[in-house]
Short mmCIF file of C-alpha atoms and ligand atoms in Angstrom, two decimals:
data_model
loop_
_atom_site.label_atom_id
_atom_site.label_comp_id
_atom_site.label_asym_id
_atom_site.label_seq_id
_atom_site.Cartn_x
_atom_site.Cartn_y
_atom_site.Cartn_z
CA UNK A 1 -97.36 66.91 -89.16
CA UNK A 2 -95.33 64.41 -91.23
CA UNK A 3 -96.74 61.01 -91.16
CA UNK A 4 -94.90 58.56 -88.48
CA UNK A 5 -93.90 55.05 -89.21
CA UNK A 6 -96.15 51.91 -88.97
CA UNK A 7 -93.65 50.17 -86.18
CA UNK A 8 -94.21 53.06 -83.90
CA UNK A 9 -98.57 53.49 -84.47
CA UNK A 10 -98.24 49.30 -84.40
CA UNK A 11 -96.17 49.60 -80.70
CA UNK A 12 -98.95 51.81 -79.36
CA UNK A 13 -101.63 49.52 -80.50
CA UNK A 14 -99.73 46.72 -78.85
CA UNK A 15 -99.11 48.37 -75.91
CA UNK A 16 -102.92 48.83 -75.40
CA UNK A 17 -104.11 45.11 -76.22
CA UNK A 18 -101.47 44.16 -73.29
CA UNK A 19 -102.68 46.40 -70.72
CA UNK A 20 -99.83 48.30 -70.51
CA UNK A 21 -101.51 51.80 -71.50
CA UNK A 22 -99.75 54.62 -69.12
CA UNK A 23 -100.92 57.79 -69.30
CA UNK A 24 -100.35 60.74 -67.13
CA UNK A 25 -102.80 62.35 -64.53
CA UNK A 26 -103.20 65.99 -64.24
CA UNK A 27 -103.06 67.10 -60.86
CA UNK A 28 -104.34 70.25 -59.41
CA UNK A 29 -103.01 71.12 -55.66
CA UNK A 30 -99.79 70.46 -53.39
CA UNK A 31 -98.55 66.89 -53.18
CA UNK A 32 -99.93 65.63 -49.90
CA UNK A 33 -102.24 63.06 -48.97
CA UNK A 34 -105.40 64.43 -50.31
CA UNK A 35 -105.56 64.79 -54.54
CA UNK A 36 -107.49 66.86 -56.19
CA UNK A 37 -108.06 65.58 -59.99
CA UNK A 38 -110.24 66.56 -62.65
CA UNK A 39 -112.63 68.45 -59.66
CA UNK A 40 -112.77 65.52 -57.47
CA UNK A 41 -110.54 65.30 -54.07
CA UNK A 42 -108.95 61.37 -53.30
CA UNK A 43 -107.39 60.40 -50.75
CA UNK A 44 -103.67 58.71 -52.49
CA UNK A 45 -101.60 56.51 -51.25
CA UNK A 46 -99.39 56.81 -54.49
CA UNK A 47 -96.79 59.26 -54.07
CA UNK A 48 -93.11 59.09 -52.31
CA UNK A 49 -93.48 62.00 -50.09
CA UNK A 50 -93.11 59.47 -47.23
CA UNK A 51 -92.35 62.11 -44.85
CA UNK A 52 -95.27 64.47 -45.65
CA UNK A 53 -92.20 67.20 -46.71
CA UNK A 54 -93.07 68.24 -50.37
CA UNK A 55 -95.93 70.92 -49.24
CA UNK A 56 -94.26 71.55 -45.91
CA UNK A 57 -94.58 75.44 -44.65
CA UNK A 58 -90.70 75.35 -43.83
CA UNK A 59 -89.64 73.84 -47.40
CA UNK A 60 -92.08 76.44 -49.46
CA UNK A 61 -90.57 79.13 -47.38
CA UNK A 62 -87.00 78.19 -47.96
CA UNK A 63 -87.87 77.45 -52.01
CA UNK A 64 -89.40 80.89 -52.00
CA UNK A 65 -86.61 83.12 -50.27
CA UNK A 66 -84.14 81.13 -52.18
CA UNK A 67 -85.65 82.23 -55.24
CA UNK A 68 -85.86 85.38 -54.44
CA UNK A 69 -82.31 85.71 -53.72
CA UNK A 70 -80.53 83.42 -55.97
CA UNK A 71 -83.33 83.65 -59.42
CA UNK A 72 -85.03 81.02 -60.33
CA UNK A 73 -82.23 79.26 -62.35
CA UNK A 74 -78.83 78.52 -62.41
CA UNK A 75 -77.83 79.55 -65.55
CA UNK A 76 -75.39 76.65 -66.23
CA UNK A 77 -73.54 73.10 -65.28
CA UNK A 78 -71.70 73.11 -61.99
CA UNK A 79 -68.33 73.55 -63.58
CA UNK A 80 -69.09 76.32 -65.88
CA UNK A 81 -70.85 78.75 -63.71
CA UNK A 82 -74.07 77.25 -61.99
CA UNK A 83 -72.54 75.83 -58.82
CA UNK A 84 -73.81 79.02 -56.21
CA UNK A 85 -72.46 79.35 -52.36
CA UNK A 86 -75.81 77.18 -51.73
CA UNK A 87 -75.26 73.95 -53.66
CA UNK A 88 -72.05 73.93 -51.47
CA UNK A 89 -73.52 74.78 -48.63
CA UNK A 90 -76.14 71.59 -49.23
CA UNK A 91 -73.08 69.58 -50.22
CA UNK A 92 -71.63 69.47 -47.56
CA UNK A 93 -74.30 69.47 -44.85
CA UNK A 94 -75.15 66.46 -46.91
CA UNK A 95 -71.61 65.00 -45.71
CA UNK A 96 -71.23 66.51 -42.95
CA UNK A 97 -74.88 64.29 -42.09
CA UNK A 98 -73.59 61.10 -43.54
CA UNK A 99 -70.01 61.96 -42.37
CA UNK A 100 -68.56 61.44 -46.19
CA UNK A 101 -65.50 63.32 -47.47
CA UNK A 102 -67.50 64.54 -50.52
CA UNK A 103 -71.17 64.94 -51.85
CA UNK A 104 -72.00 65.70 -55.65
CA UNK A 105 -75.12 67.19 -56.48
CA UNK A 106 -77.12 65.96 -59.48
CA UNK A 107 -80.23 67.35 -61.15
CA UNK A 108 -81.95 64.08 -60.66
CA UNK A 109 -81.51 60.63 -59.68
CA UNK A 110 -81.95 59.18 -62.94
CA UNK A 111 -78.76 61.13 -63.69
CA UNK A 112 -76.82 60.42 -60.89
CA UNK A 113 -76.90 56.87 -61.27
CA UNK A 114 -76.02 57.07 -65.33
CA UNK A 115 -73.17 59.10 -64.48
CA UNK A 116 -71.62 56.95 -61.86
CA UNK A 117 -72.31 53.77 -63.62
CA UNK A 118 -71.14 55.18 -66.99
CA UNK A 119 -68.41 56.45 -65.67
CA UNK A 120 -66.77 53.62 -63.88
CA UNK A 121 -68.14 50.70 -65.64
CA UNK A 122 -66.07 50.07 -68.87
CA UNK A 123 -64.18 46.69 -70.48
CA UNK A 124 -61.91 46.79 -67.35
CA UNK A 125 -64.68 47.04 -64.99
CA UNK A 126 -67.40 44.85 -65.08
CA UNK A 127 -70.89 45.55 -63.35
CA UNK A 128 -72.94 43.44 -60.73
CA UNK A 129 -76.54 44.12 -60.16
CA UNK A 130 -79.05 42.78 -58.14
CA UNK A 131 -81.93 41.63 -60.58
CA UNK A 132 -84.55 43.95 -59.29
CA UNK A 133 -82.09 47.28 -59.57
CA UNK A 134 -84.42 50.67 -60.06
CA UNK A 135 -84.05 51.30 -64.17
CA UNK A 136 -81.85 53.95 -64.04
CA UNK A 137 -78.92 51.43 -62.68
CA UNK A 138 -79.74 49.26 -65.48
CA UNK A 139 -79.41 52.23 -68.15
CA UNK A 140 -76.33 53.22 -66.94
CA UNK A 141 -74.88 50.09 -67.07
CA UNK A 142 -75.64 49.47 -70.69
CA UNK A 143 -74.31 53.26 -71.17
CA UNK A 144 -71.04 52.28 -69.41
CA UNK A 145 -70.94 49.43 -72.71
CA UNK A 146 -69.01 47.66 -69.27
CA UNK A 147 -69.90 43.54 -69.18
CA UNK A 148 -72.78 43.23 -67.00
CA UNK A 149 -74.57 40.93 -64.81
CA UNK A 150 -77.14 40.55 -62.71
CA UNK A 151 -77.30 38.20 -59.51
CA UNK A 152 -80.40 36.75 -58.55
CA UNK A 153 -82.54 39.31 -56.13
CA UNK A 154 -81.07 40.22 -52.47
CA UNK A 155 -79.09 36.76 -52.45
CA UNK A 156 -75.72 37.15 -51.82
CA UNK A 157 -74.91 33.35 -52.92
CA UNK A 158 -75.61 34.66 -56.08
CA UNK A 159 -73.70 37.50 -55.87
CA UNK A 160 -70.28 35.49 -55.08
CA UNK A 161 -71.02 33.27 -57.36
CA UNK A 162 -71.23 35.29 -60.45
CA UNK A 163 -68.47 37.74 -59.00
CA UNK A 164 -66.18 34.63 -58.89
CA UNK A 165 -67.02 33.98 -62.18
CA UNK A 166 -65.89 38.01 -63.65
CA UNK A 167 -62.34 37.71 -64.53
CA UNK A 168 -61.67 41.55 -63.08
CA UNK A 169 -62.65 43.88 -59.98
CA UNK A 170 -65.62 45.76 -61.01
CA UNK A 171 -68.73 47.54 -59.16
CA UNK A 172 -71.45 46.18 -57.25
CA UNK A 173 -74.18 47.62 -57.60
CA UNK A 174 -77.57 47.30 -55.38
CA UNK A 175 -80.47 49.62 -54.13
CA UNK A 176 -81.10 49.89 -50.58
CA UNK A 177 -84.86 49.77 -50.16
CA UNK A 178 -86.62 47.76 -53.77
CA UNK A 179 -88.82 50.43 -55.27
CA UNK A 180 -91.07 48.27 -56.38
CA UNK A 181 -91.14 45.25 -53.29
CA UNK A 182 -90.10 47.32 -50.56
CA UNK A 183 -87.97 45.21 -49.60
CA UNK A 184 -83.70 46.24 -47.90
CA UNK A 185 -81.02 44.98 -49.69
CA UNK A 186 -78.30 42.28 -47.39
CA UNK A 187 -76.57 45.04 -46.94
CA UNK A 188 -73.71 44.05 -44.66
CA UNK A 189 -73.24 40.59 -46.32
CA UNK A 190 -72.88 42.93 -49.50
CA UNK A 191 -69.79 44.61 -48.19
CA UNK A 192 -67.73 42.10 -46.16
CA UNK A 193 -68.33 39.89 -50.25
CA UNK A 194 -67.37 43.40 -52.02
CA UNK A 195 -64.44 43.94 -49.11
CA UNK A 196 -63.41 40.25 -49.12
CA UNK A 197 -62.98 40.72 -53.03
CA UNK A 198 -61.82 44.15 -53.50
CA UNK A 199 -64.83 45.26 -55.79
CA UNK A 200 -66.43 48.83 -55.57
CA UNK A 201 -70.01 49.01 -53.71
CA UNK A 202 -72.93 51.48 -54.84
CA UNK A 203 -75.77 51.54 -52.92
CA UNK A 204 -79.04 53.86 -54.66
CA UNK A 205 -80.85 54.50 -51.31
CA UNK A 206 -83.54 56.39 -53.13
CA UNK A 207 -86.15 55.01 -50.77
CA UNK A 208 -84.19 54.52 -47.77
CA UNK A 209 -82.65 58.43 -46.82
CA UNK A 210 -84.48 60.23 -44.66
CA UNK A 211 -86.99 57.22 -43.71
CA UNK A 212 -84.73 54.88 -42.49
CA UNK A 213 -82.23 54.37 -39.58
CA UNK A 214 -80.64 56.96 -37.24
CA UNK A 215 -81.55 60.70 -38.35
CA UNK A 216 -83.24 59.04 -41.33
CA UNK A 217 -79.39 58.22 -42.42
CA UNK A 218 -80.89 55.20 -44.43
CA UNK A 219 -80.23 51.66 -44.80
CA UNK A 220 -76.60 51.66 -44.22
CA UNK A 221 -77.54 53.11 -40.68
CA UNK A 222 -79.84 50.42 -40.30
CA UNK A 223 -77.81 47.62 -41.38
CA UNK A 224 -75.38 49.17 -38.99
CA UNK A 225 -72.94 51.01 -41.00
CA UNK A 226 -71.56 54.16 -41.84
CA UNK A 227 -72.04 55.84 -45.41
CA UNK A 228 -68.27 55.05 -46.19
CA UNK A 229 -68.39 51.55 -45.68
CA UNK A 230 -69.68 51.80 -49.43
CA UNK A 231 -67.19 53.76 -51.86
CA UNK A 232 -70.75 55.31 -53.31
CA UNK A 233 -74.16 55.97 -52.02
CA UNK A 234 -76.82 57.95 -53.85
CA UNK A 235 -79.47 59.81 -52.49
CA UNK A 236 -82.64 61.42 -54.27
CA UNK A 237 -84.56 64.48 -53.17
CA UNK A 238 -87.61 63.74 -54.73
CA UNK A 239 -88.39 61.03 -52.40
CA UNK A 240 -88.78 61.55 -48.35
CA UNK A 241 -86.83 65.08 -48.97
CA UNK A 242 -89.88 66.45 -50.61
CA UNK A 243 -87.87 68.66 -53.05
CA UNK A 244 -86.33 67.60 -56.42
CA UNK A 245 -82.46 65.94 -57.21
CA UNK A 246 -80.20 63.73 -56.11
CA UNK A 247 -76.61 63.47 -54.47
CA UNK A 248 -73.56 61.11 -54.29
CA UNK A 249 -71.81 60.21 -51.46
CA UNK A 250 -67.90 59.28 -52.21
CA UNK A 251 -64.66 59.74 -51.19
CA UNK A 252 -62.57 62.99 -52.18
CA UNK A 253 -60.44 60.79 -55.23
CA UNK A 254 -63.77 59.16 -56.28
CA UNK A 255 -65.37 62.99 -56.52
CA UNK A 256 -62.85 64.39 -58.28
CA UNK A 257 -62.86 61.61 -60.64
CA UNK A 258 -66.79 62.06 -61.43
CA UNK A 259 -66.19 66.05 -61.84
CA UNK A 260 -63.49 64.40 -64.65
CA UNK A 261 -65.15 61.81 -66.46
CA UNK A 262 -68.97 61.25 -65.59
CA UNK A 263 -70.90 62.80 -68.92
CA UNK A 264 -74.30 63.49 -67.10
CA UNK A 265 -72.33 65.40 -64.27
CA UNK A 266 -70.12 67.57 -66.87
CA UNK A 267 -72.99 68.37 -69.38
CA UNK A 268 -76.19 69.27 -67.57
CA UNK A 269 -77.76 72.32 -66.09
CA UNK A 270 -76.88 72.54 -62.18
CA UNK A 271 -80.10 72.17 -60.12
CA UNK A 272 -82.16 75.11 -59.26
CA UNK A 273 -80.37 77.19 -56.58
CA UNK A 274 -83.55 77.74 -54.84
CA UNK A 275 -84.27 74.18 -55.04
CA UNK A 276 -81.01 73.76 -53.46
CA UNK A 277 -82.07 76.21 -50.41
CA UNK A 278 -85.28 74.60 -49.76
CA UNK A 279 -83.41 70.98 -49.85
CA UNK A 280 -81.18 72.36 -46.59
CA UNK A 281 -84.33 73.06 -44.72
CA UNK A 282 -85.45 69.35 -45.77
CA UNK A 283 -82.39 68.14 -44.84
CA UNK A 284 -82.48 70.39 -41.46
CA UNK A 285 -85.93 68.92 -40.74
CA UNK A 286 -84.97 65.58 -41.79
CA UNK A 287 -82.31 65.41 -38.88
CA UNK A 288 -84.12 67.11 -36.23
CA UNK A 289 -87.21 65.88 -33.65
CA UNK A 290 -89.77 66.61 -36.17
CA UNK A 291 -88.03 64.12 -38.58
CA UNK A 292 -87.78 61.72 -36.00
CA UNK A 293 -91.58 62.63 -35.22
CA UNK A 294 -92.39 61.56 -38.90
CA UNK A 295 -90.18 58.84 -38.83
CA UNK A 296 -92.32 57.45 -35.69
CA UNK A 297 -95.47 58.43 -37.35
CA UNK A 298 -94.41 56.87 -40.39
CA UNK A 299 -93.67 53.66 -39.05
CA UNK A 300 -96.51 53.20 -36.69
CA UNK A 301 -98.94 53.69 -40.07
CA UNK A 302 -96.57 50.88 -41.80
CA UNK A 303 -97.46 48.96 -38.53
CA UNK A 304 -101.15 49.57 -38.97
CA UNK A 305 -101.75 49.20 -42.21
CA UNK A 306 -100.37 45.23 -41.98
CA UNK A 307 -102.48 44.60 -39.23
CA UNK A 308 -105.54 46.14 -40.62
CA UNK A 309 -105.54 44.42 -44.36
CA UNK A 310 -107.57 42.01 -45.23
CA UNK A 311 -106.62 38.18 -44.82
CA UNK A 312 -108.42 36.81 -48.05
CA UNK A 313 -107.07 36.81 -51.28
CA UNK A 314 -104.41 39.34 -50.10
CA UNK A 315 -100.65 38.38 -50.66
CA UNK A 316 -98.50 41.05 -48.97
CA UNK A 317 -94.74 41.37 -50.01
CA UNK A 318 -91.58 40.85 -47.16
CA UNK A 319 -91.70 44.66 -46.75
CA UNK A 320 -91.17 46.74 -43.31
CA UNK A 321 -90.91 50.13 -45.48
CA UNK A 322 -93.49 52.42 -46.80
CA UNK A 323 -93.45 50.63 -49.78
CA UNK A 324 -96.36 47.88 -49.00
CA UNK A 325 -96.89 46.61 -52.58
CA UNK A 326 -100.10 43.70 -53.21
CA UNK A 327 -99.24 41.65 -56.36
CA UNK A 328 -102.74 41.07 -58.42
CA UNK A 329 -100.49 38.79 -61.22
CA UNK A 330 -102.87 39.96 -64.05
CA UNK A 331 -102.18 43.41 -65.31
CA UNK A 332 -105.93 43.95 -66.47
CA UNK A 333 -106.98 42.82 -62.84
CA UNK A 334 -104.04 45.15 -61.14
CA UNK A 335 -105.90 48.17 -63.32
CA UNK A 336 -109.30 46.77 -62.28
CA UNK A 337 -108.47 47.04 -58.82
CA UNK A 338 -106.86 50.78 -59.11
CA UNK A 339 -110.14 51.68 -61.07
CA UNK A 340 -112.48 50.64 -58.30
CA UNK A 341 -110.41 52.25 -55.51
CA UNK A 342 -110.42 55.26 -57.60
CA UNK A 343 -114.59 55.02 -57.69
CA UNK A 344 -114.05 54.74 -54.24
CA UNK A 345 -111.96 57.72 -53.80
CA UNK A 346 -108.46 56.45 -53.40
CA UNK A 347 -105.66 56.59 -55.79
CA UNK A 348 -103.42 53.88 -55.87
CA UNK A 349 -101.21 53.48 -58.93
CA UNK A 350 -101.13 49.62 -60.51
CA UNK A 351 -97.35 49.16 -62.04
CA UNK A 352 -97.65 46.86 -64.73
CA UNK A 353 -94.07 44.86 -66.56
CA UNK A 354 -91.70 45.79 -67.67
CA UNK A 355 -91.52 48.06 -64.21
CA UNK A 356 -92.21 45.05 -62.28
CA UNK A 357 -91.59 41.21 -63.83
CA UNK A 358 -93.81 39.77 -65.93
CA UNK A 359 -97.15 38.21 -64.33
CA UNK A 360 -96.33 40.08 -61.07
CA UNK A 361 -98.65 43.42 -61.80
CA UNK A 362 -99.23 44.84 -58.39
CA UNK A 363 -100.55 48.08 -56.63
CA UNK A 364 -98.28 49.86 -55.39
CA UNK A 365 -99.39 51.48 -51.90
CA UNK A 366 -96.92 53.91 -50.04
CA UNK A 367 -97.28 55.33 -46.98
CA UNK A 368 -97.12 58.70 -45.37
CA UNK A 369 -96.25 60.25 -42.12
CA UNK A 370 -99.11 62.44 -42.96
CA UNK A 371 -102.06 59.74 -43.24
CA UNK A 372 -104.13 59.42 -40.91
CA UNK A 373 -105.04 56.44 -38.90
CA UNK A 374 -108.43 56.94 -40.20
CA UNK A 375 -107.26 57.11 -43.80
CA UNK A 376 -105.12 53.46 -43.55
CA UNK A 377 -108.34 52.11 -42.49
CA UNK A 378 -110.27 53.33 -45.11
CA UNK A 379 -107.86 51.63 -47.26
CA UNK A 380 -107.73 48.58 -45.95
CA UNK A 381 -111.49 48.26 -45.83
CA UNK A 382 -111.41 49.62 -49.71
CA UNK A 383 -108.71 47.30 -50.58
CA UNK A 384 -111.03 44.24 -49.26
CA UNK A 385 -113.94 45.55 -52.00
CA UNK A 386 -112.02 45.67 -54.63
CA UNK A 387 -110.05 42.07 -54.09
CA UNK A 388 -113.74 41.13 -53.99
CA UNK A 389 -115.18 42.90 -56.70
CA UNK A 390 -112.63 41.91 -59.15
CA UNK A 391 -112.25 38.41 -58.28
CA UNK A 392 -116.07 37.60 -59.56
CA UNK A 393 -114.77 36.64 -62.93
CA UNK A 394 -111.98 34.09 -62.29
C1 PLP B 1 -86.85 57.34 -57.95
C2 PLP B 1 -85.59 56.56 -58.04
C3 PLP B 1 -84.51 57.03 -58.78
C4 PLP B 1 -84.61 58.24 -59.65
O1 PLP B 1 -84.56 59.40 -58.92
P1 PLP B 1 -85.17 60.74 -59.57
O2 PLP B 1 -84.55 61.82 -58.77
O3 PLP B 1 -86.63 60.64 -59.44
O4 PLP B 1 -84.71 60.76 -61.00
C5 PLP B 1 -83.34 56.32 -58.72
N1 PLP B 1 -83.24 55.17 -58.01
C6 PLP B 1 -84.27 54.68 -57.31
C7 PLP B 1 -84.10 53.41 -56.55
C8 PLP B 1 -85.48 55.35 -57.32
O5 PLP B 1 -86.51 54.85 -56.66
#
């Protein structure tokens, strides 16, 4: 292969020296609580299957017959001839659950939020962001080439300010639950500013749908509100549905003008039909006793793992989600720390800058309904080690 050029072999070796090495594991069974890598079986507290959904009999049943009728792909984008009877059938159960006048499936997340972004953001409409906004908001403001700012994180002092300082109406943009701090967004502050001033509101509730609030309705439900107090909300499947994609939430106008104008809508392959079916039974589960059963379970683990960490050398974040991150600061330490849980039989990822800001490397542990009280235990006790064992140096 040709030779590549010294700036890129001189950014890897860079990249190492700073700690900030990723690499991808090779897993070998269903994603659930227990991991099986490279022959060994860990207990992880790494993935977002908060519900326990993504190797759930009911989902790999509905993936399965949905394959089996539809095929195993859709053949092309939604407006050439990939949208089947089942992406509208999910669309508007997805409504129909949020009470919207319109959902738009994407293939993922990461695309959903480009498109919206990119497609409203422009010279006449500038873009707000709260400073810790998942990536994929960020990208698709700098694809919208709209002037962009972003307000310091969940204050909405901040927010004014800087909107009073935008000479037009743009879009404010925040996530619901923080990825990374697990932390909810001031939601209804948010949108009596965005109201007061007549700006757009997107909320990415990623983290939030299907963990969160009545039926697992998400943040909004918590703070209160309905999905159309926002003009968008985005939803991903790969999260507490278990499955794979991602939806918007919008008014009929505000559809129609995505199906016109948003790029990574128009010229993509439509999701999976079968993946499409098996998100219907998430969503099915997601809104019935058994998601309110996970929910509960869910919830009481979040509940036990705070009480059950240890006191020293600990610093827990201002989360109530499933996201229960523990900044180390140093990013070797955060991937000493992972490396001794991992001795210990527990995977816990360490996310390192420029995911998380600089100096602030952290493990990030997320919960399941499916762990055991047992298993947050063992972590806790674990976790206590390996604060220990890596704090002999300093
Ligand atoms: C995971 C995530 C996304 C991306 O969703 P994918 O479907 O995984 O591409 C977008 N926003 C937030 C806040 C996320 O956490």
């Amino acid at each position: 292969m040709p030779k590549l050029p010294n700036w890129l072999t001189d950014s890897l070796v860079l990249q190492r020296e700073r700690q900030l090495w990723r690499q991808t594991k090779v897993l070998a069974a269903p994603q659930n609580t227990q991991m099986s890598l490279a022959g060994e079986t860990y207990l992880s507290f790494c993935s977002n299957d908060y519900l326990g959904l993504a190797d759930h009999p009911a989902l790999k049943q509905a993936l399965a017959e949905g394959a089996l009728r539809y095929g195993a792909g859709s053949g092309s984008s939604h407006l050439v001839s990939g949208h089947l009877d089942i992406h509208d059938q999910l669309e508007q159960a997805l409504a129909q659950w949020l009470g919207v006048e319109r959902v738009l499936l994407f293939s993922t997340g990461y695309m959903a939020n480009l498109a919206v972004i990119s497609a409203l953001g422009g010279k006449d409409c500038p873009i707000l962001q709260d400073k810790l906004n998942h990536a994929s908001l960020i990208d698709g403001a700098q694809l919208s080439q709209a002037p962009w700012r972003r307000y310091l994180h969940g204050n909405v002092d901040s927010a004014a300010k800087m909107m009073a300082r935008m000479e037009q109406l743009g879009l404010l943009v925040t996530d619901g639950v923080f990825s990374m701090d697990g932390d909810i967004a001031p939601l209804s502050e948010l949108v009596v500013l965005a109201d007061q001033e007549h700006w757009m509101t997107m909320v990415d509730d990623a983290h939030g749908l299907g963990c969160l609030g009545d039926q697992g309705q998400g943040s909004l439900s918590l703070a209160g509100l309905k999905a159309d107090a926002v003009t968008l909300l985005v939803g991903t499947f790969g999260k507490a549905f278990g499955t794979a994609g991602a939806f918007v939430a919008c008014s009929q106008e505000m559809a129609e003008y995505l199906t016109q104008f948003a790029r990574p809508y128009i010229y993509t392959t439509a999701m999976a039909p079968a993946m499409a079916a098996a998100t219907l039974a998430s969503l099915e589960l997601i809104c019935s006793a058994e998601g309110d059963q996970r929910r509960q379970r869910l919830s009481n683990n979040i509940a036990l793992f705070k009480q059950s960490l240890p006191t020293q050398g600990v610093t827990l974040m201002a989360s109530d989600t499933a996201i229960q991150p523990i900044v180390i600061g140093d990013s070797g330490r955060a991937m000493a720390v992972s490396a001794f849980l991992q001795q210990q039989g527990i995977l816990c990822t360490a996310i390192r800058p420029p995911t998380v800001p600089a100096g602030s490397a952290r493990l990030r542990i997320t919960l399941s309904a499916d762990h055991t009280q047992e298993d947050i235990v063992l972590l806790c006790r674990k976790l206590a080690d390996a604060i220990d064992y890596t704090s002999g140096g300093e």
